[in-house]
Amino acid sequence: MIKKTIHKELKELFRDGRIKMASIIVLLLMVTAIWISTNQYNRSNEQYEKAKVAEREVWDNQGEKNPHSAAHYGTYVFKSKQPLSLLDQGVDKYTGTSIFLAAHTRSEAEYSEVADQSELARFGQLSPDFILLYIIPLLIILIGYNSFTKENEMGTMSLLKSQGAVPWKIMIGKWVAIFLPIALMTIVLFVIAGILLSTLDGYTPFKWSSLFVLLLVYLFYYVIFINITLFVSKNVRKSGVSLVLLLGVWIISCLAAPKAASNFAESEYPYPTRQEFENTIAIAKKEGLDGHDPWSDAAKRLEKEVLEEYNVDSLHKLPFNFNGYRMQKGEEHEAAVYKTHYEKLKNQFEKQVDTYITTSVISPFLPTRLLSMGIAGTDYYSHWDFADAAENYRIAAQKFLNDDLAYNTKYGQRNYVADADFWKKLPTFNYQPPGLATIIKQNTFSILVLLAWGLITSALLFNFRTKN
Amino acid sequence: MITTNNLTKKYGDFTALNQLSLTVNPGEIYCLLGANGAGKSTTINLLLGFLKPTSGVALINGKDVATNTISTKKDIAYIPENLMLYPTLTAVENLDYFSGIGGQKLPKETLESLLSQAGLQSDAFYKRTGAFSKGMRQKVGIAIALAKEAKALLLDEPTSGLDPKASNEFGRLLQGLKQNNVAILMATHDLFRAKEIATNIGIMKNGKLLEQFVSDEISLPVLEETYLKTMNYKELAV
């Protein structure tokens, strides 16, 4: 009975001109979105490669220079495109791709993609995640809104019942008949993306396992939408009512809920303004050691401590240049200040995300969106991870430069310059994004919420099984 | 084969069917006559298990329908007043699906043969049923019943809206099923067709079975007069 129903439903679907047309449009949109996304991916990777090489050349070829001048001269590190950003660009466009690394200051990422776009970017763009998150659920509604209502309206339901149709078997048949074409379309899109990613040059290795997990997330998202669609179709009398109700569900789930959730999260746990944040950091920095100022109380205290530690009575007798040492200690203090305040910011962000996920009870879109961006490596967690890696590299680079000053010069020595080849000894910045296991662990709650949506909607859909 | 014992269906204070008792044996056609709201369709819906009786029992092949809703369906075929099929599927595909739901796996040749037995023209076998007339759809319905080899056939005003030729063909099909020992219960307004094909005729009003006849023992004029009197259409009675 299930097989017969699947077969019958699929025949009806493929013979229905509206469904055929809608499916073709969605497929075309998918292919176009993949094409646009691939171009962007390639362009970004080219820019990344050029910028990375050019910036390193600039650094390596500074010539003879004082290491602290080089520290202020600074360098840029760049974020490479994650392979799965081909499918979900997440917040990549807004977060910036380049971080300037210099002494004393932790910089924010700059040069976001949207900053380079015209006002038209405000209208959004066609991307695979748009199709996956918004359009396919709409297609599910279009395919399934009258699955049951049409049987009642046409009068075929009574004939089905008289033939001894078992309701849950008919339900499974209809369910599978919607799921199969949707799954097929999605799998085609993912396979195309996988093949492209396997052949395209990227800077972060592409993993089929991540693509597979992302596919599972989306398929599960569609399972939930199919459940909701069939539940509504089963429980209302008219196809028109079913369609309106389901469009309402789609609008609330995919359009209203995400905006309301982010507004709510931001109002509950607001970020400080940039001015407040920078002022707080400036005050905290002033409370500690300034590596440039040998006359401050903090510098004097450090001097006393070091002399005592090395049991000498003059800075000249230390086995290193105290100026370089002080510069490093100042840097460490500033890095600690940044760490503390960025951690607070991160905590606030995590609270926002938690609040955002809590509102997932009103929409399966929210956990799916978060999981998709997480697995694609384009969410804020990924950006934080990159920014933290850049900051760690900055701290290590400053130590590298300060140590040269401390251990290759003598206290009081002026006009020291490192030789022209010295800069090449600074290791390159090699960022490794978090692995799939870490991402899954980070998004456990989203996974649980999505599973709960799946279980609850399935239970609602099949609850009449016991009755019959 | 088809039995009701004091079968009653109430909706609050309204009694749709009041202690109906009747039996249709294999090879018999029982026609239930009555105006709209007489309880004919309620009887059929109770026999199909679509409704639960307030009291009394509906039996198909000796099994209580209310407690054996699924298993009794194996023995029943049903043709509603306006039998609807899936318009984008062909006659063969519709027959294949509905017989499949009834547990039959029939090869294409058998499906074609069943449609042919039901009187459908062969050139319509592979046409989508969206363009079928009511008579053609009823024939597919008969083919579904034939495919199921149902022991009982329930028909709810199957000839209403059919032209005389189609109605006549339909009557002949039912006679054929009767000869195959199928017990047939048909709700209808069509006295002429009832007299022509029925072995037994019952007249219902306000949920009650008021009159019962053996068809061969009553002439059409007497049946018509009795019907009109029963319905209180005295001014029309001779």
XYZ file of C-alpha atoms in Angstrom:
706
model
C 0.000 0.000 0.000
C 2.862 2.353 0.848
C 4.702 1.614 -2.394
C 1.530 2.001 -4.441
C 0.792 5.335 -2.785
C 4.339 6.607 -3.356
C 4.119 5.597 -6.982
C 0.700 7.194 -7.443
C 1.660 10.423 -5.667
C 4.851 10.783 -7.694
C 2.922 10.257 -10.938
C 0.435 12.921 -9.905
C 3.254 15.284 -8.934
C 5.135 14.902 -12.173
C 1.979 15.272 -14.233
C 0.970 18.430 -12.383
C 2.180 21.307 -14.537
C 2.472 23.726 -11.593
C 4.744 21.406 -9.652
C 6.808 20.639 -12.725
C 7.239 24.348 -13.430
C 8.066 25.173 -9.793
C 10.626 22.359 -9.611
C 12.301 23.475 -12.825
C 12.467 27.057 -11.530
C 13.986 25.888 -8.230
C 16.540 23.731 -10.064
C 17.488 26.644 -12.310
C 17.806 28.914 -9.290
C 20.005 26.326 -7.615
C 22.319 26.011 -10.586
C 22.493 29.807 -10.939
C 23.189 30.222 -7.226
C 25.963 27.628 -7.355
C 27.457 29.332 -10.396
C 27.401 32.763 -8.706
C 28.786 31.282 -5.508
C 31.568 29.433 -7.343
C 32.637 32.640 -9.070
C 32.723 34.451 -5.751
C 34.635 31.606 -4.128
C 37.235 31.630 -6.893
C 37.518 35.419 -6.846
C 37.938 35.480 -3.060
C 40.564 32.762 -3.183
C 42.502 34.611 -5.873
C 42.343 37.819 -3.851
C 43.356 35.922 -0.730
C 46.351 34.355 -2.429
C 47.492 37.658 -3.968
C 47.038 39.606 -0.737
C 48.765 36.945 1.349
C 51.807 36.748 -0.932
C 52.021 40.535 -1.409
C 51.736 41.263 2.305
C 54.393 38.717 3.210
C 56.696 40.189 0.581
C 56.188 43.619 2.107
C 56.998 42.217 5.544
C 60.007 40.198 4.415
C 61.457 43.108 2.454
C 61.306 45.842 5.057
C 65.062 46.091 4.987
C 67.168 46.935 8.015
C 64.928 48.283 10.726
C 64.473 48.423 14.477
C 62.248 45.483 15.495
C 59.883 47.748 17.405
C 59.503 49.979 14.370
C 58.585 46.810 12.480
C 56.116 45.969 15.243
C 54.402 49.303 14.654
C 54.725 48.933 10.903
C 52.599 45.815 11.301
C 51.271 43.314 8.849
C 47.964 41.928 7.699
C 46.602 38.423 8.016
C 43.778 37.267 5.807
C 40.897 34.901 6.220
C 40.651 32.330 3.454
C 37.268 31.200 2.182
C 36.017 28.021 3.804
C 35.085 25.420 1.176
C 31.493 25.071 2.328
C 31.006 28.820 2.125
C 30.183 27.890 -1.450
C 26.852 26.656 -0.058
C 26.371 28.931 2.940
C 28.109 32.286 3.069
C 26.765 32.917 6.552
C 28.084 36.142 8.052
C 31.282 36.119 5.977
C 30.146 39.096 3.958
C 29.816 41.232 7.070
C 32.709 40.160 9.257
C 35.683 41.329 7.263
C 38.510 39.276 5.873
C 41.682 41.096 6.908
C 43.119 41.847 10.335
C 45.934 44.338 10.810
C 48.452 43.092 13.346
C 50.661 45.668 15.068
C 52.155 46.451 18.454
C 49.960 47.362 21.420
C 46.623 47.076 19.636
C 44.217 44.297 18.755
C 42.446 45.325 15.575
C 39.058 44.269 14.291
C 38.692 42.511 10.959
C 38.326 44.964 8.114
C 37.316 45.082 4.470
C 34.092 43.148 4.591
C 32.594 42.110 1.281
C 29.543 44.337 1.734
C 31.763 47.371 2.244
C 32.901 46.934 -1.353
C 29.408 46.556 -2.729
C 26.898 49.146 -3.852
C 23.591 49.899 -2.132
C 22.060 47.161 -4.269
C 23.704 44.633 -1.946
C 20.997 45.637 0.532
C 18.550 43.576 -1.523
C 20.563 40.441 -0.886
C 21.829 37.994 -3.438
C 20.992 34.641 -4.879
C 22.966 32.086 -2.935
C 22.580 28.347 -2.384
C 21.726 28.839 1.304
C 18.862 31.138 0.268
C 17.468 28.361 -1.914
C 18.080 25.715 0.730
C 16.681 27.636 3.674
C 13.839 29.616 2.127
C 12.840 28.346 -1.295
C 12.819 24.579 -0.812
C 10.496 24.769 2.226
C 8.221 26.864 0.026
C 8.372 24.179 -2.657
C 7.492 21.555 -0.036
C 4.423 23.584 0.875
C 3.474 23.938 -2.781
C 3.818 20.194 -3.338
C 2.141 19.065 -0.148
C -0.460 21.608 0.957
C -3.312 19.704 -0.733
C -2.015 16.168 -0.221
C -4.997 15.277 1.955
C -7.380 18.141 1.302
C -7.542 17.246 -2.402
C -8.575 13.685 -1.490
C -11.468 15.099 0.516
C -12.327 17.739 -2.067
C -12.225 15.310 -4.997
C -14.045 12.619 -3.050
C -11.352 9.986 -3.515
C -10.876 9.674 0.246
C -14.133 7.760 0.735
C -13.199 5.345 -2.036
C -9.749 4.909 -0.473
C -11.271 4.215 2.924
C -13.750 1.735 1.453
C -10.832 -0.098 -0.135
C -9.408 -0.610 3.344
C -6.718 2.038 3.124
C -4.712 2.188 6.340
C -4.308 5.896 7.203
C -0.737 5.688 8.444
C 0.345 3.778 5.377
C -1.254 6.375 3.116
C 0.471 9.044 5.205
C 3.881 7.394 4.818
C 3.274 7.013 1.093
C 2.445 10.686 0.714
C 5.330 11.677 2.992
C 7.890 9.701 0.993
C 6.481 11.013 -2.291
C 7.196 14.571 -1.157
C 10.518 13.738 0.439
C 11.950 11.869 -2.573
C 11.948 14.719 -5.126
C 13.021 17.237 -2.498
C 15.849 14.985 -1.309
C 16.858 14.300 -4.896
C 17.063 18.012 -5.717
C 19.047 18.717 -2.565
C 21.407 15.805 -3.130
C 22.002 16.948 -6.727
C 22.886 20.417 -5.452
C 25.266 19.011 -2.832
C 26.906 16.594 -5.249
C 27.495 19.426 -7.735
C 28.961 21.508 -4.909
C 31.116 18.569 -3.771
C 32.463 17.907 -7.253
C 33.195 21.607 -7.749
C 34.930 21.876 -4.395
C 37.015 18.790 -5.125
C 38.272 20.354 -8.324
C 38.562 24.019 -7.301
C 41.690 25.408 -5.707
C 41.012 26.237 -2.086
C 43.122 27.126 0.901
C 41.263 25.086 3.434
C 40.959 21.416 2.528
C 37.491 20.358 1.445
C 36.037 17.442 3.363
C 33.206 15.325 1.989
C 32.274 14.393 5.570
C 31.406 18.029 6.375
C 29.384 18.290 3.180
C 27.551 15.093 4.075
C 26.699 16.343 7.575
C 25.470 19.628 6.108
C 23.294 17.650 3.685
C 21.842 15.668 6.599
C 21.002 18.887 8.435
C 19.106 20.235 5.446
C 17.317 16.951 4.788
C 16.212 16.897 8.413
C 15.004 20.488 8.077
C 12.884 19.380 5.117
C 11.579 16.406 7.084
C 10.222 18.905 9.614
C 8.611 21.032 6.909
C 7.073 17.956 5.254
C 5.681 16.876 8.636
C 4.164 20.314 9.241
C 2.773 20.488 5.697
C 1.102 17.081 5.859
C -0.147 17.714 9.391
C -1.927 20.880 8.259
C -3.220 19.246 5.071
C -4.555 16.325 7.122
C -6.329 18.508 9.631
C -8.048 21.171 7.550
C -10.867 20.684 5.080
C -10.024 23.079 2.285
C -6.884 23.296 0.165
C -7.055 27.098 0.212
C -7.092 27.181 4.000
C -4.220 24.704 4.103
C -2.143 26.820 1.715
C -2.780 30.045 3.629
C -1.974 28.395 6.964
C 1.232 26.883 5.621
C 2.351 30.124 4.028
C 1.747 31.711 7.425
C 3.955 29.058 9.019
C 6.646 29.739 6.403
C 6.496 33.505 6.909
C 6.718 33.154 10.672
C 9.401 30.446 10.602
C 11.661 31.741 7.879
C 11.105 35.481 7.804
C 9.665 36.818 11.037
C 11.132 34.497 13.685
C 14.827 34.981 12.763
C 14.469 38.762 12.821
C 12.421 38.760 16.012
C 14.875 36.336 17.622
C 17.924 38.471 16.822
C 16.129 41.640 17.974
C 15.175 39.914 21.206
C 18.693 38.515 21.747
C 20.259 41.918 21.134
C 17.861 43.704 23.456
C 18.413 41.115 26.200
C 22.196 41.061 25.910
C 23.277 44.240 24.154
C 26.792 44.745 22.874
C 28.617 47.812 24.183
C 29.024 50.586 21.611
C 32.399 50.684 19.898
C 33.230 53.920 21.748
C 32.379 52.392 25.136
C 34.372 49.285 24.326
C 37.462 51.191 23.214
C 37.274 53.576 26.181
C 37.071 50.690 28.619
C 40.099 49.049 27.014
C 42.050 52.333 26.974
C 41.383 52.837 30.688
C 42.379 49.245 31.498
C 45.554 49.583 29.442
C 46.527 52.759 31.302
C 46.182 50.926 34.607
C 49.076 48.656 33.683
C 52.496 48.798 32.133
C 53.140 50.900 29.030
C 56.159 49.414 27.335
C 57.086 52.763 25.841
C 57.152 54.653 29.143
C 60.192 53.884 31.346
C 59.171 56.530 33.893
C 55.762 55.251 34.910
C 55.182 53.665 38.314
C 54.474 50.323 36.652
C 57.762 50.498 34.738
C 59.662 51.398 37.899
C 58.043 48.514 39.774
C 59.000 46.097 36.975
C 62.556 47.433 37.007
C 62.836 46.852 40.756
C 61.409 43.335 40.500
C 63.760 42.364 37.676
C 66.848 43.732 39.445
C 65.882 41.762 42.551
C 65.182 38.617 40.542
C 68.571 38.742 38.822
C 70.288 40.014 41.979
C 71.998 42.923 40.204
C 72.047 46.638 41.010
C 72.000 48.024 37.487
C 69.944 47.414 34.364
C 73.258 47.329 32.468
C 74.189 44.135 34.322
C 71.111 42.211 33.181
C 71.734 39.439 30.611
C 69.276 41.157 28.265
C 68.237 44.619 27.192
C 65.688 45.757 29.742
C 64.036 48.086 27.204
C 63.115 45.115 25.020
C 62.037 43.151 28.107
C 59.819 46.038 29.282
C 58.349 46.384 25.834
C 57.392 42.697 25.891
C 55.912 42.933 29.395
C 53.906 45.975 28.265
C 52.709 43.988 25.277
C 51.705 41.097 27.542
C 49.711 43.442 29.760
C 47.921 44.924 26.748
C 47.245 41.476 25.313
C 45.768 40.417 28.666
C 43.535 43.512 28.679
C 42.305 42.708 25.167
C 41.793 39.082 26.088
C 39.689 40.004 29.129
C 37.489 42.464 27.255
C 37.113 40.396 24.135
C 36.181 37.432 26.323
C 33.442 39.589 27.866
C 32.295 40.502 24.399
C 32.373 36.860 23.403
C 30.367 35.896 26.487
C 27.799 38.481 25.547
C 27.726 37.066 22.034
C 27.293 33.543 23.393
C 24.393 34.723 25.532
C 22.860 36.276 22.433
C 23.272 33.005 20.551
C 21.788 31.048 23.462
C 18.803 33.391 23.530
C 18.517 33.121 19.765
C 18.507 29.320 19.960
C 15.983 29.359 22.795
C 13.533 31.030 20.438
C 14.005 28.029 18.113
C 10.883 26.591 19.677
C 8.944 28.846 17.327
C 10.914 28.018 14.201
C 13.005 25.109 12.904
C 14.715 27.664 10.673
C 16.824 29.068 13.513
C 18.731 25.922 14.562
C 19.133 24.950 10.900
C 20.558 28.384 10.050
C 23.034 28.188 12.938
C 24.072 24.626 12.148
C 24.459 25.367 8.472
C 26.690 28.372 9.089
C 28.630 26.457 11.741
C 29.368 23.473 9.497
C 30.176 25.803 6.595
C 32.597 27.669 8.863
C 30.896 30.961 8.170
C 29.248 31.696 11.514
C 30.362 34.136 14.187
C 32.026 31.322 16.153
C 34.249 30.662 13.153
C 34.982 34.350 12.845
C 35.843 34.564 16.534
C 38.104 31.573 16.139
C 39.929 33.242 13.240
C 40.175 36.575 15.101
C 41.536 34.782 18.202
C 44.080 32.910 16.075
C 45.139 36.213 14.506
C 45.497 37.780 17.956
C 47.595 34.833 19.189
C 49.775 35.226 16.117
C 50.068 38.980 16.826
C 51.138 38.260 20.417
C 53.688 35.682 19.230
C 54.968 38.076 16.547
C 55.388 40.866 19.090
C 57.333 38.506 21.355
C 59.491 37.485 18.419
C 60.323 41.152 17.741
C 60.700 42.210 21.390
C 62.905 39.208 22.147
C 65.217 40.231 19.314
C 65.465 43.645 20.867
C 65.953 42.225 24.356
C 68.505 39.535 23.581
C 70.471 41.028 20.676
C 71.062 44.510 22.046
C 72.418 45.987 25.222
C 70.624 48.298 27.611
C 71.108 51.877 26.471
C 72.086 50.848 22.973
C 70.425 53.131 20.493
C 69.916 52.928 16.749
C 69.801 49.118 16.701
C 68.515 47.704 13.449
C 67.807 44.089 12.673
C 69.302 42.881 9.433
C 67.217 42.683 6.280
C 66.798 38.880 6.450
C 65.548 38.883 10.021
C 61.874 39.413 9.081
C 61.808 36.210 7.082
C 62.358 34.269 10.301
C 58.897 35.218 11.555
C 56.743 32.134 10.936
C 53.834 32.647 8.567
C 50.270 32.798 9.837
C 48.645 29.443 9.224
C 45.094 29.347 10.436
C 43.445 25.973 10.938
C 39.674 26.286 11.338
C 37.927 24.079 13.896
C 37.207 20.512 12.800
C 33.775 18.993 12.294
C 33.734 17.351 15.745
C 34.367 20.703 17.442
C 31.679 22.388 15.362
C 29.157 19.679 16.194
C 30.014 19.973 19.883
C 29.653 23.752 19.667
C 26.219 23.367 18.091
C 24.895 20.534 20.243
C 21.927 22.567 21.413
C 20.903 23.440 17.850
C 21.112 19.748 16.952
C 18.937 18.849 19.938
C 16.367 21.525 19.072
C 16.230 20.325 15.488
C 15.811 16.710 16.637
C 13.038 17.806 19.000
C 11.273 19.550 16.106
C 11.569 16.373 14.042
C 10.273 14.130 16.812
C 7.392 16.378 17.848
C 6.166 17.011 14.310
C 6.468 13.280 13.489
C 4.517 12.390 16.619
C 1.800 14.896 15.689
C 1.656 13.580 12.151
C 1.420 9.921 13.017
C -0.582 10.149 16.240
C -3.681 8.776 14.528
C -1.879 5.488 13.972
C -2.929 4.149 17.354
C -6.504 5.330 16.806
C -6.713 3.196 13.677
C -23.768 -11.281 3.779
C -24.951 -7.739 4.549
C -26.907 -7.550 7.785
C -28.076 -4.802 10.057
C -29.717 -5.502 13.403
C -31.579 -2.606 15.043
C -28.941 -0.311 13.598
C -29.366 3.191 15.000
C -27.435 6.416 14.502
C -28.218 9.534 16.488
C -26.668 13.003 16.316
C -27.692 14.538 19.627
C -31.499 14.538 19.609
C -31.715 13.882 15.910
C -32.133 10.269 14.870
C -30.659 9.734 11.425
C -31.298 5.981 11.445
C -33.788 4.240 13.658
C -33.443 0.515 14.422
C -32.867 -0.639 10.884
C -32.871 -4.385 10.400
C -32.312 -5.885 7.003
C -30.383 -8.667 5.323
C -28.946 -8.926 1.836
C -27.874 -12.428 0.902
C -25.317 -13.363 -1.759
C -26.829 -13.004 -5.217
C -29.397 -10.449 -4.051
C -29.794 -6.779 -4.874
C -31.511 -4.766 -2.171
C -32.597 -1.300 -3.205
C -33.271 1.265 -0.507
C -35.647 3.938 -1.703
C -36.335 7.189 0.066
C -36.156 10.925 -0.137
C -33.107 12.918 0.867
C -32.489 12.564 4.613
C -34.321 9.231 4.802
C -31.227 7.498 6.224
C -30.063 5.605 3.117
C -26.573 7.114 2.994
C -26.250 6.838 6.773
C -26.936 3.114 6.449
C -24.222 2.763 3.827
C -21.760 4.839 5.848
C -22.400 2.660 8.893
C -21.844 -0.482 6.833
C -18.583 1.007 5.540
C -17.439 1.840 9.056
C -17.239 5.552 8.217
C -19.682 6.161 11.084
C -19.996 4.445 14.452
C -23.514 3.256 15.314
C -25.245 4.638 18.397
C -26.753 1.191 18.936
C -27.339 -1.987 17.004
C -24.867 -3.725 14.726
C -23.863 -3.672 11.090
C -22.422 -6.982 9.898
C -20.505 -7.830 6.768
C -19.986 -11.528 6.230
C -20.884 -12.033 9.885
C -18.281 -9.562 11.202
C -19.244 -6.489 13.178
C -18.098 -3.522 11.114
C -17.614 -1.243 14.142
C -15.008 -3.556 15.677
C -13.497 -4.908 12.443
C -13.297 -1.731 10.398
C -10.260 -2.748 8.370
C -10.882 -6.466 7.941
C -14.499 -6.062 6.803
C -13.273 -3.730 4.030
C -11.748 -6.757 2.344
C -15.215 -8.013 1.547
C -16.778 -4.684 0.538
C -16.698 -2.590 -2.578
C -18.254 0.842 -2.580
C -19.441 3.117 -5.321
C -20.505 6.569 -4.148
C -23.004 8.818 -5.897
C -20.259 10.754 -7.590
C -17.302 8.437 -7.865
C -14.154 10.489 -8.279
C -10.861 9.229 -9.573
C -7.419 10.798 -9.761
C -7.756 13.038 -12.811
C -4.094 12.959 -13.853
C -3.978 9.149 -13.800
C -5.350 6.930 -16.544
C -8.217 4.489 -16.009
C -5.730 1.615 -15.778
C -3.557 3.518 -13.298
C -6.566 4.403 -11.149
C -7.729 0.800 -11.151
C -4.200 -0.400 -10.380
C -3.907 1.995 -7.440
C -7.318 1.376 -5.880
C -7.052 -2.382 -6.304
C -3.542 -2.153 -4.865
C -4.924 -0.383 -1.807
C -7.372 -3.269 -1.506
C -4.424 -5.665 -1.493
C -4.584 -6.815 -5.135
C -1.529 -7.007 -7.355
C -2.864 -7.337 -10.856
C -0.994 -7.478 -14.138
C -1.781 -4.979 -16.862
C -3.741 -7.515 -18.904
C -6.034 -8.275 -15.956
C -6.600 -4.577 -15.308
C -7.552 -4.088 -18.956
C -9.828 -7.107 -18.836
C -11.567 -5.830 -15.697
C -12.183 -2.441 -17.285
C -13.514 -4.214 -20.323
C -15.855 -6.341 -18.174
C -17.025 -3.143 -16.489
C -18.014 -1.854 -19.919
C -15.339 0.768 -20.478
C -14.314 1.261 -24.096
C -10.767 0.055 -24.692
C -9.683 3.377 -26.177
C -10.335 4.980 -22.769
C -8.093 2.592 -20.814
C -5.010 4.779 -21.129
C -6.682 8.156 -21.076
C -6.488 10.379 -18.038
C -9.747 10.185 -16.132
C -9.974 13.966 -15.681
C -12.007 14.091 -18.879
C -14.203 11.046 -18.070
C -17.984 11.352 -17.816
C -19.706 10.208 -14.648
C -20.824 7.005 -16.409
C -17.230 6.211 -17.378
C -16.042 6.843 -13.825
C -18.778 4.564 -12.467
C -17.533 1.851 -14.804
C -14.043 2.206 -13.392
C -15.703 1.938 -9.959
C -17.328 -1.324 -11.016
C -13.942 -2.525 -12.288
C -12.480 -1.729 -8.849
C -15.252 -3.834 -7.282
C -14.614 -6.638 -9.763
C -10.889 -6.516 -9.062
C -11.529 -6.834 -5.388
C -13.817 -9.812 -5.894
C -15.926 -8.201 -3.216
C -18.642 -10.275 -1.594
C -20.671 -7.171 -0.844
C -21.226 -4.082 -2.940
C -22.556 -0.879 -1.449
C -23.834 1.745 -3.847
C -24.961 5.197 -2.862
C -27.227 6.596 -5.587
C -24.897 5.421 -8.344
C -27.264 6.149 -11.234
C -28.185 9.714 -10.329
C -27.051 12.009 -13.081
C -26.468 9.197 -15.553
C -28.168 9.366 -18.915
C -30.692 6.550 -19.605
C -28.231 4.574 -21.704
C -25.498 4.764 -19.090
C -28.000 3.960 -16.350
C -29.195 0.939 -18.280
C -25.638 -0.269 -18.818
C -24.950 0.193 -15.141
C -28.039 -1.858 -14.249
C -26.803 -4.669 -16.468
C -23.419 -4.600 -14.813
C -25.091 -4.986 -11.433
C -27.123 -7.908 -12.722
C -23.875 -9.511 -13.774
C -22.412 -9.038 -10.322
C -25.577 -10.462 -8.780
C -25.148 -13.593 -10.853
C -21.637 -13.845 -9.424
C -23.214 -14.131 -5.970
C -22.354 -10.637 -4.833
C -24.677 -9.153 -2.211
C -25.599 -5.655 -3.375
C -27.146 -2.873 -1.317
C -28.061 0.169 -3.357
C -29.473 3.444 -2.109
C -31.387 5.155 -4.892
C -34.161 7.535 -5.892
C -34.692 5.667 -9.132
C -37.822 3.535 -8.686
C -37.726 2.293 -12.260
C -34.156 1.048 -12.021
C -34.824 -0.416 -8.565
C -37.796 -2.392 -9.814
C -35.777 -3.536 -12.808
C -32.770 -4.911 -11.025
C -33.642 -5.452 -7.332
C -34.546 -8.689 -5.664
C -35.772 -6.760 -2.618
C -36.884 -3.174 -2.176
C -37.206 -1.171 1.015
C -38.715 2.271 1.472
C -37.194 4.495 4.135
C -38.390 7.709 5.692
C -36.992 9.719 8.588
C -34.450 7.027 9.399
C -36.978 4.200 9.483
C -37.543 1.314 7.117
C -41.291 1.592 6.579
C -41.960 -0.873 3.755
C -40.202 -3.932 2.319
C -41.082 -5.899 -0.809
C -39.847 -8.763 -2.860
C -39.382 -7.075 -6.202
C -41.008 -9.841 -8.236
C -44.120 -9.622 -6.084
C -44.850 -5.951 -6.749
C -45.545 -4.105 -9.973
C -43.915 -0.806 -10.801
C -47.217 1.204 -10.522
C -47.956 -0.297 -7.109
C -44.414 0.366 -5.996
C -44.662 3.956 -7.179
C -48.011 4.501 -5.433
C -46.765 2.939 -2.220
C -43.656 5.082 -2.367
C -45.614 8.293 -2.900
C -48.020 7.458 -0.099
C -45.191 6.607 2.222
C -43.545 9.888 1.410
C -46.872 11.670 2.052
C -47.034 12.803 -1.583
C -50.738 11.869 -1.524
C -51.693 14.422 -4.135
C -49.440 12.619 -6.616
C -50.656 9.114 -5.775
C -53.234 7.573 -8.122
